[in-house]
Coordinates of C-alpha atoms and ligand atoms in Angstrom, one line a residue:
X1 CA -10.6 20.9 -9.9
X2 CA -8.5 22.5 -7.3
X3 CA -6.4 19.7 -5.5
X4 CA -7.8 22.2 -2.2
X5 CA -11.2 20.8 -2.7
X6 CA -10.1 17.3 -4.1
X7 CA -11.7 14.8 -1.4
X8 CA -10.9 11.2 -2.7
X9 CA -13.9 10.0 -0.8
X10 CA -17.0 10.4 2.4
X11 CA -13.9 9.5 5.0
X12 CA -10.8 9.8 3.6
X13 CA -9.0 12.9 2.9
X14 CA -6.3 14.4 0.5
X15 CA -4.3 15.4 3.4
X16 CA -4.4 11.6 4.5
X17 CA -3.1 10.6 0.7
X18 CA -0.1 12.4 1.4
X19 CA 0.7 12.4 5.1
X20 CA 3.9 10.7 5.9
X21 CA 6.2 11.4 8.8
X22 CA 9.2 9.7 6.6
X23 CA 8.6 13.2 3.7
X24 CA 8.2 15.7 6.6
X25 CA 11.1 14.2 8.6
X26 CA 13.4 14.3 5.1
X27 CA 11.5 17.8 3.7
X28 CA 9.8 15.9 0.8
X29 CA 7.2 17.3 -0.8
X30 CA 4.3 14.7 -1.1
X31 CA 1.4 16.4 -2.6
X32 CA -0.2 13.6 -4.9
X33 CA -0.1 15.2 -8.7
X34 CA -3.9 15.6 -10.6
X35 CA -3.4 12.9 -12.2
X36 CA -3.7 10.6 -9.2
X37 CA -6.4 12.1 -8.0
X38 CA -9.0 9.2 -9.7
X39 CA -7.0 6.6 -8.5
X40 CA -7.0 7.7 -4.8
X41 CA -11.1 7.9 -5.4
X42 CA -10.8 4.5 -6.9
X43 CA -8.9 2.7 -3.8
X44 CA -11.0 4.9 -1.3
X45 CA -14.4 3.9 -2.5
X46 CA -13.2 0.3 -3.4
X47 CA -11.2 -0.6 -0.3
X48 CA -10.8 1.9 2.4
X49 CA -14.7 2.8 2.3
X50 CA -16.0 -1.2 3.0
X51 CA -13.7 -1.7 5.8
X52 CA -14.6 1.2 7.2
X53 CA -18.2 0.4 6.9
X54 CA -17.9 -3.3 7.6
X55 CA -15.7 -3.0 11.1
X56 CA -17.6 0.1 12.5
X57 CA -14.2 1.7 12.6
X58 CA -12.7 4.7 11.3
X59 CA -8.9 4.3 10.3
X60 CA -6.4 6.5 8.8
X61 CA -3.9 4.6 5.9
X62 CA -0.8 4.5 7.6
X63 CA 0.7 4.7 4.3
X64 CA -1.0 5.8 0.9
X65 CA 0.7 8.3 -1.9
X66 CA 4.2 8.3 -2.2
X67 CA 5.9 10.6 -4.6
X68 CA 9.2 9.2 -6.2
X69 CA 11.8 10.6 -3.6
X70 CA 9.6 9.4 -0.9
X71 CA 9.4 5.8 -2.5
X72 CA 13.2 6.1 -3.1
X73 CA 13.5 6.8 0.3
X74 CA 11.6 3.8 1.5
X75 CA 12.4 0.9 -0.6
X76 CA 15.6 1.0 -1.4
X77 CA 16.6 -1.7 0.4
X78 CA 13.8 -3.5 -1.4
X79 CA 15.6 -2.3 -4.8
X80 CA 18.7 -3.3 -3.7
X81 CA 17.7 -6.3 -3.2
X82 CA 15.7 -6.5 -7.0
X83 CA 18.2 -5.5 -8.4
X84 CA 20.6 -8.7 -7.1
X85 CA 18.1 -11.1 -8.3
X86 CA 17.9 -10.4 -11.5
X87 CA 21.7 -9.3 -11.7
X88 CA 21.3 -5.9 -12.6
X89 CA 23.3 -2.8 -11.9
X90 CA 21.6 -0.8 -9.2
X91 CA 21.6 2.3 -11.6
X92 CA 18.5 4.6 -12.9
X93 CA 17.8 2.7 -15.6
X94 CA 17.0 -0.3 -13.3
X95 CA 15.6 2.4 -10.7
X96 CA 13.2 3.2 -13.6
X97 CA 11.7 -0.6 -14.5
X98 CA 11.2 -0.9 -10.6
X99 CA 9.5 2.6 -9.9
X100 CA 7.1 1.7 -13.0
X101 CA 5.8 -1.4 -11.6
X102 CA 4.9 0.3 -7.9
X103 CA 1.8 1.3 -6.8
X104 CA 1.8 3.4 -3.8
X105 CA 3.5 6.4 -6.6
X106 CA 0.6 5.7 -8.7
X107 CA -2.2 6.4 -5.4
X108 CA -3.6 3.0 -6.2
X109 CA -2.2 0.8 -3.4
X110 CA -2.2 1.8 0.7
X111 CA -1.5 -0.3 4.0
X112 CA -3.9 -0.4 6.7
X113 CA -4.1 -1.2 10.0
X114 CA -7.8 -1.1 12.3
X115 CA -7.5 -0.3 15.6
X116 CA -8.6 -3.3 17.7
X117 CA -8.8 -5.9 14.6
X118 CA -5.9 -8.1 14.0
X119 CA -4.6 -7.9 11.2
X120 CA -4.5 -11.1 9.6
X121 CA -8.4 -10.8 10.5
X122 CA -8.6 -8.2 8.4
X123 CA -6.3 -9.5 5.5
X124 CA -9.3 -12.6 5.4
X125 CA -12.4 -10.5 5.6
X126 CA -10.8 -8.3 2.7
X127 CA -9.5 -11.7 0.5
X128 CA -13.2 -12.7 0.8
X129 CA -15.0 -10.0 0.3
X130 CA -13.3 -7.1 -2.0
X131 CA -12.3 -6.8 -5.2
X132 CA -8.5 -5.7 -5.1
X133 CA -5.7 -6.1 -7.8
X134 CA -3.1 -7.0 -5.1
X135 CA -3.5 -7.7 -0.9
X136 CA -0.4 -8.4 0.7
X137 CA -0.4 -9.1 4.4
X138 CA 3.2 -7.7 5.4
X139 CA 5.0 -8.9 8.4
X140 CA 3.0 -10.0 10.4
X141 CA 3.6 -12.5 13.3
X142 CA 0.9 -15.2 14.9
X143 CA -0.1 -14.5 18.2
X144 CA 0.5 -10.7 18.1
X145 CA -2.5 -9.2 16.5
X146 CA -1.3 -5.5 16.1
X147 CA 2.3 -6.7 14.0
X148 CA 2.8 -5.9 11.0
X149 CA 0.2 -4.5 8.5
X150 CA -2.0 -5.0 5.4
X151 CA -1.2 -3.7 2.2
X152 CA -4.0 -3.2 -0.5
X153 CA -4.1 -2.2 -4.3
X154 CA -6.9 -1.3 -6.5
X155 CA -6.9 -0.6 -10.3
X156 CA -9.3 1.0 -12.5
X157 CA -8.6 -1.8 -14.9
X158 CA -8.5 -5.1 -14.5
X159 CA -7.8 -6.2 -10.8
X160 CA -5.8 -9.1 -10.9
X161 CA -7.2 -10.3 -7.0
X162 CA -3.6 -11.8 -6.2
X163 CA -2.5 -12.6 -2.6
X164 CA 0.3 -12.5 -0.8
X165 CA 1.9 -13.0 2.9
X166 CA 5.8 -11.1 2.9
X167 CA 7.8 -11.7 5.8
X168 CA 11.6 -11.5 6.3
X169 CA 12.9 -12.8 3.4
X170 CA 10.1 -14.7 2.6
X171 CA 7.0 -14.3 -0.2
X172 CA 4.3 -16.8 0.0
X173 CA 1.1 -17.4 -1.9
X174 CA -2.4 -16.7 -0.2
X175 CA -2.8 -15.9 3.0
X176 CA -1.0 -18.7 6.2
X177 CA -4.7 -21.1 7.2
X178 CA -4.3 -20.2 10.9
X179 CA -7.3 -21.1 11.9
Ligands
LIG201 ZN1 2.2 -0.9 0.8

């Protein structure tokens, strides 16, 4: 297929798989590679697609494909920080065993945000009712509704369904019972 007339799914584009003011701003190329392509479909029609339909609200991901210099680019604090934890050099070998186990390079994982919806609302309606290999509501702060946003992964394997809340310096378990 020509990636021109790739369409992962009914609402969400190729275009929106690669848009990213972070790859424009640094003059990175992040055109998702062929074989991507299925996994985009996969977390379109097995994440993006049900919220859309269950909240009545279209939404662009504000973050979906990431080629390796954009990931580089975005989470090297976050390798930094691997890399102290389990005493490694920061080198490219360690670079490598990180990069393997991230999703947003593989088109499988993307963070979302609904206009209007909080998002730890939406990080519940999603643990309940989706099938997802990782959900991971990221920084977000009771009491303001727009902060932070939700991160979501599917696999076309098995999904392991595994929730987490990341703040600053913190990784908990589930989701925080606000309610
Ligand atoms: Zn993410």
């Amino acid at each position: 297929m020509n990636s021109v007339d790739f369409r992962p799914s009914a609402h969400f584009t190729l275009a929106e798989a690669m848009r990213s003011q972070e790859a424009v701003r640094h003059g990175i190329d992040n055109q998702p590679p062929r074989n991507v392509f299925s996994a985009l479909t996969a977390l379109a029609e097995n994440i993006f697609e049900p919220v859309r339909d269950h909240f009545d609200i279209p939404f662009s991901p504000q973050s979906w494909f990431r080629c390796q210099a954009l990931e580089r680019r975005l989470c090297w604090t976050s390798f930094i920080n691997w890399c102290k934890r389990r005493k490694r050099e920061p080198d490219e070998e360690s670079w490598a065993i990180y990069f393997d186990r991230k999703q947003h390079p593989k088109g499988c994982a993307g963070d979302l945000e609904l206009p209007g919806i909080s998002n730890y609302e939406l990080a519940k309606w999603m643990r309940d009712n989706l099938e997802f290999d990782q959900l991971i509501l990221e920084f977000h702060v009771w009491g303001k509704p727009t902060s932070g946003w939700v991160h979501a992964s599917f696999v076309e394997g098995e999904n392991r369904g595994e929730v987490l809340t990341i703040g600053r310096g913190r990784a908990l378990e589930g989701l925080p019972d606000y309610d």
